[in-house]
Amino acid sequence: MLLKFQLKYKLGLRRWKEAIGASKYGKAAALGGTLLLLFLVGCILVPYIIIMDVLYDSFAANGNPAGYFDTLFLLSNFVTFVTALLSTYSILFSGRDREILTPLPIKKQYIFLTNYITLYAGALIASLGFILPGFIIYEIKTGFSFLILIKAFIGSVAFPALPLAIAFLMMSLLLAVASGFRHKELLATLFGVIILGGFVFLNSNQELLLKFVENSADSVSKFSKIFVNAFFLRESILQKGGSSWGYLLLVVAAAAIFIFLIYLYGSAVYDKILQRMSASVASKEKKKQKYKEGKPSAAFFRKEMKTILRSPVYALNCLLNIILAPIAAILISREASFRLLLDKLAQNPEHIDFLLAMFGLLIGLGLMSLNMVPSTSISREGKCIWISEIIPVRLKSQIKGRIAAAVLFYIMSGALFIILFGILLKINLLYIIYGFFIILAGAVPFAYGGLFIDLSHPKLIWDKESEAVKQNFNGMLGMFLSIVMTLIYMVPFFLYLAGIFTEAAVLAAIPILVLLMILLNVSLLNKKIKILER
């Protein structure tokens, strides 16, 4: 029963099922979340499949099928490790197990085991998603073999045991050491940002990945042998007869050993780590300094900033655009096809700077839209929302602080992109300044619109932080609204591309549209606040 509970709630299956059977809003949320998930999976798997197809042809031309599998399994190990590292913190250490499950008459070892099985299920999804497409490409190229598909499936099920074990050991040791640090949550956030940023960069820069594999085939082969799951699974595919099944048995045996060792280690340290983390939180609450008297909105601004930055779950889900901004600026500036497109669009060479600035502004505003800080602001309060309702601070003052924090987070991504983009492509300084001020003003309606959505339908019932953001339709709706406003801002530029507007008309019309969006969203949120304050 406990395992069923863990799988349903921690993998989000229960919430999705409840949403499907709920109101029209719940069904729309479930459908929208599912479509967004499928879109994101497609954005990752489609370029990955293209890369693996090119790599197979390259290795096959050199008569080196083992090199193809070495690369496939190395990438799968890396992806599984990254996803397991992030989900280990989310599933094992950021939930409410100590508060809800520990007081019950359930063995602590069983609590950890069910959590670990849930974690393994998530890692298995990542493993299957990357290994099976690679095997399908191999089957298409070499001819269908039912036995290879069976080996691939069995091997894929056992494959995540090693990267998951490494991820759990690393995260448990980090939390055990950092539990006494004052800013351990911030350290965990920075660590997660570095891991996720590197993953996004490698996934986006396909040419770099291909060159690395082509130039370092021997190194990849040697490195892959360190991971016994990859080595044994590769040999089970390439070997013939009984030896191939022997290697497959070694894959399963190695996975069983890793799982058993992690079970022994986790059963011994899991509860102790949770105790240290709980004691650290209690100590922090006792020593917590009170805010100096001042504007209540400033206090809520600081609270919102700390809530986001000190939670790896909130930071990595709400502030993904800040990670993407510099990566996008660097990748686009290196893309020769981007320059060729602008050359074709430009009527005269002197228009190149204007086109660069407008495309940079469009991309910068688009990146800003991928932010869930305001559209999950109220939802993140959860069951503690009653505190905001009873304190002697007007709702309007609380909202001002939340708005200020959201605007700052929006500007951090948009301004970072537009400035870096302008410097790398050597755009006229006046255009960079213009884009910077449009980013500043354009962030305001994004923040007001997102907070209006969450204030209207907050998701206050959740058991772990990820449910307040990743499984909250308000976040996706807020991003969609911001994208729509971005397109409205850039209508004059689209008319310029159609030959209707001049450059001067575009530069004059965009600020007017931004101002109209500010007035509209501010008035809507203020009306909502007045209704709630009655």
Short mmCIF file of C-alpha atoms in Angstrom, two decimals:
data_model
loop_
_atom_site.label_atom_id
_atom_site.label_comp_id
_atom_site.label_asym_id
_atom_site.label_seq_id
_atom_site.Cartn_x
_atom_site.Cartn_y
_atom_site.Cartn_z
CA MET A 1 0.00 0.00 0.00
CA LEU A 2 2.81 2.42 0.87
CA LEU A 3 4.59 1.70 -2.42
CA LYS A 4 1.37 2.35 -4.33
CA PHE A 5 0.94 5.62 -2.42
CA GLN A 6 4.52 6.71 -3.19
CA LEU A 7 4.27 5.91 -6.89
CA LYS A 8 0.96 7.72 -7.29
CA TYR A 9 1.81 10.89 -5.40
CA LYS A 10 5.53 11.35 -6.01
CA LEU A 11 5.37 10.63 -9.73
CA GLY A 12 2.29 12.84 -10.10
CA LEU A 13 -0.01 10.04 -11.32
CA ARG A 14 -2.63 10.64 -8.65
CA ARG A 15 -2.80 14.39 -9.27
CA TRP A 16 -3.18 13.82 -13.01
CA LYS A 17 -5.97 11.27 -12.48
CA GLU A 18 -7.79 13.58 -10.05
CA ALA A 19 -7.50 16.49 -12.49
CA ILE A 20 -8.98 14.41 -15.33
CA GLY A 21 -12.05 13.62 -13.24
CA ALA A 22 -12.40 17.12 -11.82
CA SER A 23 -13.93 20.29 -13.22
CA LYS A 24 -13.38 21.70 -16.70
CA TYR A 25 -10.48 23.74 -15.31
CA GLY A 26 -8.87 20.57 -13.93
CA LYS A 27 -9.29 18.73 -17.23
CA ALA A 28 -7.80 21.67 -19.11
CA ALA A 29 -4.89 21.72 -16.66
CA ALA A 30 -4.23 17.99 -17.10
CA LEU A 31 -4.50 18.21 -20.89
CA GLY A 32 -2.31 21.31 -21.07
CA GLY A 33 0.30 19.79 -18.78
CA THR A 34 0.36 16.57 -20.80
CA LEU A 35 0.75 18.43 -24.10
CA LEU A 36 3.53 20.59 -22.67
CA LEU A 37 5.32 17.48 -21.38
CA LEU A 38 5.04 15.76 -24.76
CA PHE A 39 6.34 18.89 -26.49
CA LEU A 40 9.37 19.08 -24.19
CA VAL A 41 10.08 15.37 -24.63
CA GLY A 42 9.89 15.82 -28.39
CA CYS A 43 12.29 18.80 -28.28
CA ILE A 44 14.83 16.55 -26.53
CA LEU A 45 14.32 13.23 -28.33
CA VAL A 46 14.05 14.47 -31.94
CA PRO A 47 17.54 16.06 -32.07
CA TYR A 48 18.88 13.14 -30.03
CA ILE A 49 17.59 10.60 -32.57
CA ILE A 50 19.07 12.64 -35.43
CA ILE A 51 22.45 12.72 -33.66
CA MET A 52 22.42 8.96 -33.03
CA ASP A 53 21.49 8.26 -36.65
CA VAL A 54 24.46 10.34 -37.87
CA LEU A 55 26.76 8.69 -35.32
CA TYR A 56 25.76 5.18 -36.36
CA ASP A 57 26.53 5.96 -40.02
CA SER A 58 29.90 7.40 -38.98
CA PHE A 59 30.87 4.38 -36.85
CA ALA A 60 29.50 1.89 -39.40
CA ALA A 61 31.63 3.49 -42.13
CA ASN A 62 34.70 2.87 -39.95
CA GLY A 63 33.61 -0.69 -39.13
CA ASN A 64 33.26 0.12 -35.42
CA PRO A 65 29.76 -0.80 -34.13
CA ALA A 66 31.15 -1.00 -30.59
CA GLY A 67 31.91 2.73 -30.76
CA TYR A 68 28.23 3.44 -31.47
CA PHE A 69 27.10 1.53 -28.38
CA ASP A 70 29.85 3.11 -26.25
CA THR A 71 28.54 6.55 -27.20
CA LEU A 72 24.89 5.54 -26.75
CA PHE A 73 25.47 4.13 -23.27
CA LEU A 74 27.74 6.99 -22.20
CA LEU A 75 25.05 9.53 -23.12
CA SER A 76 22.37 7.43 -21.41
CA ASN A 77 24.47 7.16 -18.25
CA PHE A 78 24.99 10.93 -18.23
CA VAL A 79 21.31 11.78 -18.81
CA THR A 80 20.12 9.24 -16.23
CA PHE A 81 22.66 10.55 -13.71
CA VAL A 82 21.53 14.18 -14.16
CA THR A 83 17.82 13.38 -13.91
CA ALA A 84 18.43 11.06 -10.94
CA LEU A 85 20.51 13.69 -9.15
CA LEU A 86 17.74 16.28 -9.41
CA SER A 87 14.91 13.85 -8.60
CA THR A 88 16.83 12.39 -5.62
CA TYR A 89 16.57 15.70 -3.82
CA SER A 90 12.96 16.22 -4.91
CA ILE A 91 11.64 12.73 -4.03
CA LEU A 92 13.81 11.67 -1.10
CA PHE A 93 14.78 14.84 0.72
CA SER A 94 12.34 17.66 -0.08
CA GLY A 95 9.08 15.82 0.63
CA ARG A 96 7.18 15.53 3.90
CA ASP A 97 8.09 11.93 4.76
CA ARG A 98 9.44 12.80 8.20
CA GLU A 99 6.30 14.75 9.00
CA ILE A 100 3.72 12.32 7.56
CA LEU A 101 5.20 8.80 7.38
CA THR A 102 7.75 8.60 10.21
CA PRO A 103 5.15 8.88 13.04
CA LEU A 104 3.21 5.94 11.54
CA PRO A 105 3.94 2.33 12.60
CA ILE A 106 6.01 1.69 9.47
CA LYS A 107 9.61 0.52 9.44
CA LYS A 108 11.99 3.29 8.40
CA GLN A 109 13.78 0.89 6.07
CA TYR A 110 10.50 0.27 4.24
CA ILE A 111 9.90 4.02 3.89
CA PHE A 112 13.29 4.40 2.26
CA LEU A 113 12.80 1.32 0.06
CA THR A 114 9.48 2.55 -1.35
CA ASN A 115 11.02 5.97 -1.95
CA TYR A 116 13.97 4.37 -3.74
CA ILE A 117 11.68 2.25 -5.93
CA THR A 118 9.81 5.43 -6.87
CA LEU A 119 13.12 7.10 -7.67
CA TYR A 120 14.18 4.08 -9.75
CA ALA A 121 10.92 4.26 -11.72
CA GLY A 122 11.70 7.86 -12.67
CA ALA A 123 15.28 6.95 -13.66
CA LEU A 124 13.96 4.01 -15.67
CA ILE A 125 11.79 6.35 -17.75
CA ALA A 126 14.88 8.43 -18.61
CA SER A 127 16.89 5.29 -19.38
CA LEU A 128 14.27 3.77 -21.67
CA GLY A 129 13.75 7.11 -23.40
CA PHE A 130 17.40 7.30 -24.46
CA ILE A 131 18.50 3.68 -24.88
CA LEU A 132 15.53 2.24 -26.80
CA PRO A 133 15.63 4.85 -29.64
CA GLY A 134 19.32 4.04 -30.08
CA PHE A 135 18.55 0.33 -30.32
CA ILE A 136 15.72 0.98 -32.77
CA ILE A 137 18.14 2.89 -35.03
CA TYR A 138 20.56 -0.06 -34.80
CA GLU A 139 17.76 -2.50 -35.69
CA ILE A 140 16.65 -0.41 -38.68
CA LYS A 141 20.20 -0.17 -40.00
CA THR A 142 21.23 -3.81 -39.47
CA GLY A 143 17.97 -5.71 -39.81
CA PHE A 144 15.32 -6.64 -37.28
CA SER A 145 16.24 -9.10 -34.52
CA PHE A 146 13.69 -9.99 -31.86
CA LEU A 147 16.40 -11.32 -29.53
CA ILE A 148 18.28 -8.01 -29.60
CA LEU A 149 15.08 -6.16 -28.69
CA ILE A 150 14.57 -8.51 -25.73
CA LYS A 151 18.17 -7.94 -24.59
CA ALA A 152 17.76 -4.19 -25.07
CA PHE A 153 14.61 -4.09 -22.95
CA ILE A 154 16.05 -6.24 -20.13
CA GLY A 155 19.30 -4.29 -20.20
CA SER A 156 17.46 -0.95 -20.16
CA VAL A 157 15.48 -1.98 -17.08
CA ALA A 158 18.70 -2.85 -15.22
CA PHE A 159 20.74 0.02 -16.70
CA PRO A 160 19.73 2.88 -14.31
CA ALA A 161 21.00 1.08 -11.19
CA LEU A 162 24.59 2.39 -11.49
CA PRO A 163 23.96 6.09 -12.36
CA LEU A 164 21.16 6.18 -9.78
CA ALA A 165 23.46 4.73 -7.12
CA ILE A 166 26.13 7.35 -7.88
CA ALA A 167 23.54 10.15 -7.83
CA PHE A 168 22.09 9.00 -4.50
CA LEU A 169 25.53 8.65 -2.88
CA MET A 170 26.57 12.10 -4.08
CA MET A 171 23.36 13.83 -2.98
CA SER A 172 23.20 12.08 0.41
CA LEU A 173 26.84 12.95 1.17
CA LEU A 174 26.32 16.57 0.10
CA LEU A 175 23.22 16.94 2.27
CA ALA A 176 24.88 15.20 5.23
CA VAL A 177 27.84 17.58 5.05
CA ALA A 178 25.86 20.72 4.19
CA SER A 179 23.00 20.22 6.68
CA GLY A 180 24.84 22.35 9.22
CA PHE A 181 25.58 25.17 6.77
CA ARG A 182 23.53 28.31 7.08
CA HIS A 183 22.93 28.65 3.33
CA LYS A 184 22.80 24.98 2.36
CA GLU A 185 19.66 25.48 0.23
CA LEU A 186 21.40 28.18 -1.79
CA LEU A 187 24.41 25.90 -2.31
CA ALA A 188 22.10 23.12 -3.50
CA THR A 189 20.41 25.57 -5.87
CA LEU A 190 23.73 26.68 -7.38
CA PHE A 191 24.82 23.05 -7.75
CA GLY A 192 21.58 22.20 -9.53
CA VAL A 193 21.89 25.24 -11.81
CA ILE A 194 25.41 24.19 -12.86
CA ILE A 195 24.29 20.61 -13.59
CA LEU A 196 21.14 21.69 -15.48
CA GLY A 197 22.96 24.45 -17.36
CA GLY A 198 25.61 22.03 -18.58
CA PHE A 199 22.95 19.54 -19.63
CA VAL A 200 21.00 22.19 -21.59
CA PHE A 201 24.17 23.47 -23.25
CA LEU A 202 25.22 20.01 -24.44
CA ASN A 203 21.71 19.20 -25.66
CA SER A 204 21.53 22.50 -27.58
CA ASN A 205 25.04 22.43 -29.07
CA GLN A 206 24.75 19.31 -31.22
CA GLU A 207 27.74 20.15 -33.45
CA LEU A 208 30.05 20.31 -30.43
CA LEU A 209 28.80 16.93 -29.24
CA LEU A 210 29.30 15.33 -32.65
CA LYS A 211 32.84 16.71 -32.98
CA PHE A 212 33.72 15.52 -29.49
CA VAL A 213 32.53 11.98 -30.21
CA GLU A 214 34.23 11.84 -33.62
CA ASN A 215 37.55 13.18 -32.31
CA SER A 216 37.51 11.23 -29.04
CA ALA A 217 36.18 7.82 -30.03
CA ASP A 218 39.02 5.98 -28.28
CA SER A 219 38.58 8.02 -25.09
CA VAL A 220 34.83 7.40 -25.12
CA SER A 221 35.44 3.65 -25.52
CA LYS A 222 37.91 3.55 -22.62
CA PHE A 223 35.71 5.72 -20.43
CA SER A 224 32.60 3.63 -21.09
CA LYS A 225 34.36 0.50 -19.78
CA ILE A 226 34.47 2.09 -16.33
CA PHE A 227 30.67 1.80 -16.23
CA VAL A 228 30.06 -1.92 -15.99
CA ASN A 229 26.39 -1.55 -16.94
CA ALA A 230 27.44 -0.10 -20.32
CA PHE A 231 30.27 -2.59 -20.91
CA PHE A 232 28.22 -5.71 -20.09
CA LEU A 233 25.20 -4.53 -22.09
CA ARG A 234 27.37 -3.71 -25.11
CA GLU A 235 28.98 -7.16 -25.04
CA SER A 236 25.59 -8.85 -24.70
CA ILE A 237 24.56 -7.23 -28.00
CA LEU A 238 27.79 -7.73 -29.97
CA GLN A 239 28.67 -11.25 -28.76
CA LYS A 240 27.02 -14.33 -30.24
CA GLY A 241 25.64 -17.48 -28.64
CA GLY A 242 25.63 -18.27 -24.95
CA SER A 243 28.28 -15.68 -24.05
CA SER A 244 25.89 -12.88 -25.02
CA TRP A 245 23.30 -14.14 -22.53
CA GLY A 246 26.05 -14.49 -19.95
CA TYR A 247 26.89 -10.80 -20.31
CA LEU A 248 23.20 -9.93 -20.06
CA LEU A 249 23.04 -11.91 -16.83
CA LEU A 250 26.01 -9.87 -15.58
CA VAL A 251 24.07 -6.65 -16.35
CA VAL A 252 21.16 -7.84 -14.21
CA ALA A 253 23.47 -9.17 -11.46
CA ALA A 254 25.41 -5.88 -11.30
CA ALA A 255 22.13 -3.94 -11.07
CA ALA A 256 20.92 -6.21 -8.24
CA ILE A 257 24.19 -5.67 -6.34
CA PHE A 258 24.00 -1.87 -6.72
CA ILE A 259 20.36 -1.81 -5.59
CA PHE A 260 21.09 -4.03 -2.57
CA LEU A 261 24.10 -1.94 -1.49
CA ILE A 262 22.16 1.31 -1.82
CA TYR A 263 19.31 -0.23 0.16
CA LEU A 264 21.69 -1.11 3.00
CA TYR A 265 23.39 2.28 2.92
CA GLY A 266 20.17 4.27 2.51
CA SER A 267 18.35 2.40 5.27
CA ALA A 268 21.18 3.33 7.63
CA VAL A 269 21.60 7.01 6.74
CA TYR A 270 18.31 8.23 5.21
CA ASP A 271 16.48 8.91 8.46
CA LYS A 272 19.61 10.40 10.05
CA ILE A 273 19.97 12.89 7.20
CA LEU A 274 16.31 13.87 7.52
CA GLN A 275 16.81 14.37 11.27
CA ARG A 276 19.82 16.62 10.68
CA MET A 277 17.93 18.64 8.09
CA SER A 278 14.92 19.02 10.42
CA ALA A 279 17.17 20.04 13.33
CA SER A 280 18.88 22.60 11.11
CA VAL A 281 15.54 24.12 10.11
CA ALA A 282 14.38 24.27 13.74
CA SER A 283 17.63 25.92 14.81
CA LYS A 284 17.32 28.45 12.02
CA GLU A 285 13.80 29.35 13.11
CA LYS A 286 14.97 29.98 16.68
CA LYS A 287 17.85 32.20 15.58
CA LYS A 288 15.86 33.92 12.86
CA GLN A 289 16.20 37.67 13.03
CA LYS A 290 13.10 39.75 12.73
CA TYR A 291 12.83 42.19 9.87
CA LYS A 292 13.43 45.78 10.79
CA GLU A 293 10.40 47.99 10.72
CA GLY A 294 9.79 49.34 7.27
CA LYS A 295 7.53 48.87 4.29
CA PRO A 296 5.66 45.52 4.42
CA SER A 297 6.06 45.20 0.66
CA ALA A 298 9.86 45.20 1.11
CA ALA A 299 9.55 42.34 3.61
CA PHE A 300 7.48 40.30 1.15
CA PHE A 301 10.00 41.11 -1.58
CA ARG A 302 12.81 39.64 0.54
CA LYS A 303 10.64 36.66 1.48
CA GLU A 304 9.85 35.89 -2.16
CA MET A 305 13.51 36.16 -3.17
CA LYS A 306 14.65 33.83 -0.38
CA THR A 307 11.87 31.33 -1.04
CA ILE A 308 12.90 30.97 -4.68
CA LEU A 309 16.68 31.05 -4.29
CA ARG A 310 16.88 28.78 -1.24
CA SER A 311 14.82 26.01 -2.79
CA PRO A 312 16.52 24.03 -5.59
CA VAL A 313 13.10 22.76 -6.69
CA TYR A 314 11.64 26.26 -7.02
CA ALA A 315 14.78 27.78 -8.53
CA LEU A 316 15.33 25.13 -11.21
CA ASN A 317 11.67 25.07 -12.26
CA CYS A 318 10.81 28.76 -12.00
CA LEU A 319 14.09 30.30 -13.20
CA LEU A 320 15.05 28.03 -16.08
CA ASN A 321 15.04 31.06 -18.39
CA ILE A 322 17.92 32.66 -16.48
CA ILE A 323 19.99 29.54 -17.16
CA LEU A 324 18.95 29.52 -20.82
CA ALA A 325 19.62 33.23 -21.49
CA PRO A 326 23.46 33.20 -21.75
CA ILE A 327 23.46 29.78 -23.44
CA ALA A 328 20.99 31.01 -26.08
CA ALA A 329 22.96 34.22 -26.70
CA ILE A 330 26.21 32.30 -27.22
CA LEU A 331 24.69 29.61 -29.46
CA ILE A 332 22.75 32.06 -31.65
CA SER A 333 25.74 34.36 -32.08
CA ARG A 334 27.77 31.39 -33.37
CA GLU A 335 25.08 30.25 -35.81
CA ALA A 336 26.04 31.21 -39.39
CA SER A 337 22.54 30.44 -40.71
CA PHE A 338 21.13 33.20 -38.47
CA ARG A 339 23.30 35.79 -40.25
CA LEU A 340 22.31 34.41 -43.66
CA LEU A 341 18.63 34.75 -42.76
CA LEU A 342 19.12 38.38 -41.76
CA ASP A 343 21.02 39.11 -44.97
CA LYS A 344 18.06 37.85 -46.97
CA LEU A 345 15.54 39.87 -44.93
CA ALA A 346 17.52 43.11 -44.96
CA GLN A 347 16.65 45.48 -47.79
CA ASN A 348 19.94 47.35 -47.32
CA PRO A 349 23.13 46.41 -45.42
CA GLU A 350 22.58 49.25 -42.93
CA HIS A 351 19.36 47.56 -41.76
CA ILE A 352 21.25 44.58 -40.35
CA ASP A 353 21.73 46.22 -36.93
CA PHE A 354 18.01 46.98 -36.68
CA LEU A 355 17.06 43.42 -37.61
CA LEU A 356 19.56 41.98 -35.14
CA ALA A 357 18.18 44.21 -32.38
CA MET A 358 14.57 43.27 -33.12
CA PHE A 359 15.26 39.54 -33.34
CA GLY A 360 17.29 39.81 -30.15
CA LEU A 361 14.40 41.61 -28.46
CA LEU A 362 11.94 38.97 -29.67
CA ILE A 363 14.10 36.11 -28.38
CA GLY A 364 14.84 37.96 -25.13
CA LEU A 365 11.15 38.55 -24.43
CA GLY A 366 10.43 34.92 -25.35
CA LEU A 367 13.03 33.70 -22.85
CA MET A 368 11.57 36.03 -20.22
CA SER A 369 8.21 34.35 -20.74
CA LEU A 370 9.57 30.99 -19.51
CA ASN A 371 9.25 32.07 -15.90
CA MET A 372 6.80 30.74 -13.30
CA VAL A 373 7.65 32.98 -10.35
CA PRO A 374 4.48 35.16 -10.36
CA SER A 375 2.10 32.50 -11.70
CA THR A 376 2.93 30.16 -8.77
CA SER A 377 3.56 32.80 -6.10
CA ILE A 378 0.37 32.23 -4.08
CA SER A 379 0.37 28.48 -4.72
CA ARG A 380 3.83 28.15 -3.15
CA GLU A 381 2.37 29.25 0.18
CA GLY A 382 0.40 26.00 0.31
CA LYS A 383 -1.28 25.27 3.62
CA CYS A 384 0.55 28.21 5.22
CA ILE A 385 -1.56 30.71 3.26
CA TRP A 386 -3.50 31.44 6.45
CA ILE A 387 -0.46 33.32 7.79
CA SER A 388 -0.74 35.84 4.95
CA GLU A 389 -4.44 36.20 5.70
CA ILE A 390 -4.16 37.00 9.41
CA ILE A 391 -1.07 39.24 9.53
CA PRO A 392 -1.84 42.99 9.75
CA VAL A 393 -0.63 43.70 6.23
CA ARG A 394 -2.94 44.62 3.38
CA LEU A 395 -3.12 42.20 0.47
CA LYS A 396 -2.09 45.02 -1.87
CA SER A 397 1.18 45.51 0.03
CA GLN A 398 1.88 41.78 -0.05
CA ILE A 399 1.24 41.69 -3.79
CA LYS A 400 3.58 44.64 -4.40
CA GLY A 401 6.46 42.74 -2.81
CA ARG A 402 5.72 39.62 -4.87
CA ILE A 403 5.46 41.71 -8.05
CA ALA A 404 8.81 43.40 -7.41
CA ALA A 405 10.55 40.03 -6.96
CA ALA A 406 8.93 38.61 -10.11
CA VAL A 407 9.91 41.66 -12.19
CA LEU A 408 13.51 41.36 -10.98
CA PHE A 409 13.67 37.68 -11.97
CA TYR A 410 12.18 38.50 -15.39
CA ILE A 411 14.72 41.27 -15.98
CA MET A 412 17.64 39.05 -14.94
CA SER A 413 17.00 36.73 -17.90
CA GLY A 414 15.88 39.25 -20.52
CA ALA A 415 18.54 41.87 -19.78
CA LEU A 416 21.28 39.24 -19.56
CA PHE A 417 20.33 37.91 -22.98
CA ILE A 418 19.91 41.25 -24.78
CA ILE A 419 23.18 42.68 -23.44
CA LEU A 420 25.23 39.55 -24.16
CA PHE A 421 23.55 39.12 -27.55
CA GLY A 422 24.32 42.74 -28.47
CA ILE A 423 27.95 42.50 -27.39
CA LEU A 424 28.64 39.21 -29.20
CA LEU A 425 27.05 40.40 -32.46
CA LYS A 426 28.42 43.97 -32.11
CA ILE A 427 25.02 45.65 -32.40
CA ASN A 428 24.77 49.44 -32.27
CA LEU A 429 24.82 50.57 -28.63
CA LEU A 430 21.64 52.66 -29.04
CA TYR A 431 19.70 49.57 -30.13
CA ILE A 432 21.02 47.63 -27.13
CA ILE A 433 19.87 50.41 -24.78
CA TYR A 434 16.48 50.50 -26.50
CA GLY A 435 16.08 46.74 -26.13
CA PHE A 436 17.15 46.90 -22.49
CA PHE A 437 14.45 49.46 -21.61
CA ILE A 438 11.79 47.49 -23.51
CA ILE A 439 12.81 44.44 -21.46
CA LEU A 440 12.47 46.48 -18.24
CA ALA A 441 9.01 47.74 -19.12
CA GLY A 442 7.83 44.52 -20.75
CA ALA A 443 8.49 42.51 -17.58
CA VAL A 444 5.84 44.47 -15.64
CA PRO A 445 2.72 43.11 -17.43
CA PHE A 446 4.26 39.62 -17.39
CA ALA A 447 4.47 39.78 -13.59
CA TYR A 448 1.02 41.32 -13.08
CA GLY A 449 -0.64 38.88 -15.49
CA GLY A 450 1.00 35.83 -13.91
CA LEU A 451 0.07 36.88 -10.39
CA PHE A 452 -3.51 37.60 -11.49
CA ILE A 453 -3.77 33.99 -12.72
CA ASP A 454 -2.43 32.47 -9.49
CA LEU A 455 -4.44 34.79 -7.28
CA SER A 456 -7.62 33.70 -9.08
CA HIS A 457 -7.04 29.92 -8.82
CA PRO A 458 -4.15 29.11 -6.45
CA LYS A 459 -3.09 25.49 -5.94
CA LEU A 460 -2.76 25.34 -2.16
CA ILE A 461 -2.99 21.59 -1.53
CA TRP A 462 0.35 19.87 -2.20
CA ASP A 463 2.74 17.60 -0.33
CA LYS A 464 6.07 18.50 -1.92
CA GLU A 465 7.47 21.63 -3.52
CA SER A 466 7.57 20.25 -7.05
CA GLU A 467 3.77 19.87 -7.02
CA ALA A 468 3.39 23.62 -6.46
CA VAL A 469 5.29 24.42 -9.66
CA LYS A 470 5.76 21.47 -12.05
CA GLN A 471 2.25 20.08 -11.52
CA ASN A 472 0.58 23.49 -11.39
CA PHE A 473 -1.31 24.51 -14.53
CA ASN A 474 -1.09 28.15 -13.45
CA GLY A 475 2.62 28.13 -14.23
CA MET A 476 2.07 26.97 -17.80
CA LEU A 477 -0.85 29.38 -18.25
CA GLY A 478 1.31 32.25 -17.01
CA MET A 479 4.03 31.37 -19.53
CA PHE A 480 1.45 31.14 -22.32
CA LEU A 481 0.03 34.57 -21.41
CA SER A 482 3.53 36.07 -21.42
CA ILE A 483 4.24 34.59 -24.86
CA VAL A 484 0.99 36.09 -26.19
CA MET A 485 1.98 39.51 -24.82
CA THR A 486 5.42 39.12 -26.42
CA LEU A 487 3.79 38.56 -29.80
CA ILE A 488 1.60 41.63 -29.23
CA TYR A 489 4.68 43.73 -28.41
CA MET A 490 6.35 42.62 -31.63
CA VAL A 491 3.39 43.15 -33.99
CA PRO A 492 4.99 46.36 -35.38
CA PHE A 493 8.14 44.39 -36.23
CA PHE A 494 6.10 41.73 -38.00
CA LEU A 495 4.42 44.51 -39.99
CA TYR A 496 7.88 45.83 -40.86
CA LEU A 497 8.86 42.42 -42.23
CA ALA A 498 5.67 42.53 -44.31
CA GLY A 499 6.77 45.90 -45.74
CA ILE A 500 4.02 47.94 -44.03
CA PHE A 501 5.92 49.73 -41.21
CA THR A 502 9.18 51.66 -41.32
CA GLU A 503 11.97 51.34 -38.75
CA ALA A 504 10.92 54.56 -37.03
CA ALA A 505 7.31 53.38 -36.81
CA VAL A 506 8.42 50.10 -35.22
CA LEU A 507 10.63 51.82 -32.64
CA ALA A 508 7.76 54.16 -31.72
CA ALA A 509 4.94 51.60 -31.71
CA ILE A 510 6.52 48.93 -29.50
CA PRO A 511 6.71 51.15 -26.35
CA ILE A 512 3.08 52.18 -26.89
CA LEU A 513 1.93 48.56 -26.97
CA VAL A 514 4.01 47.76 -23.89
CA LEU A 515 2.40 50.70 -22.07
CA LEU A 516 -1.09 49.49 -23.04
CA MET A 517 -0.30 46.01 -21.71
CA ILE A 518 0.97 47.52 -18.44
CA LEU A 519 -2.23 49.53 -17.95
CA LEU A 520 -4.45 46.54 -18.80
CA ASN A 521 -2.73 44.03 -16.50
CA VAL A 522 -2.27 46.46 -13.61
CA SER A 523 -5.96 47.41 -13.71
CA LEU A 524 -7.07 43.75 -13.82
CA LEU A 525 -4.92 42.78 -10.84
CA ASN A 526 -5.97 45.84 -8.82
CA LYS A 527 -9.64 45.01 -9.41
CA LYS A 528 -9.01 41.44 -8.25
CA ILE A 529 -7.26 42.69 -5.10
CA LYS A 530 -10.15 45.03 -4.28
CA ILE A 531 -12.63 42.16 -4.61
CA LEU A 532 -10.58 39.93 -2.28
CA GLU A 533 -10.04 42.71 0.29
CA ARG A 534 -13.77 43.30 0.76
#
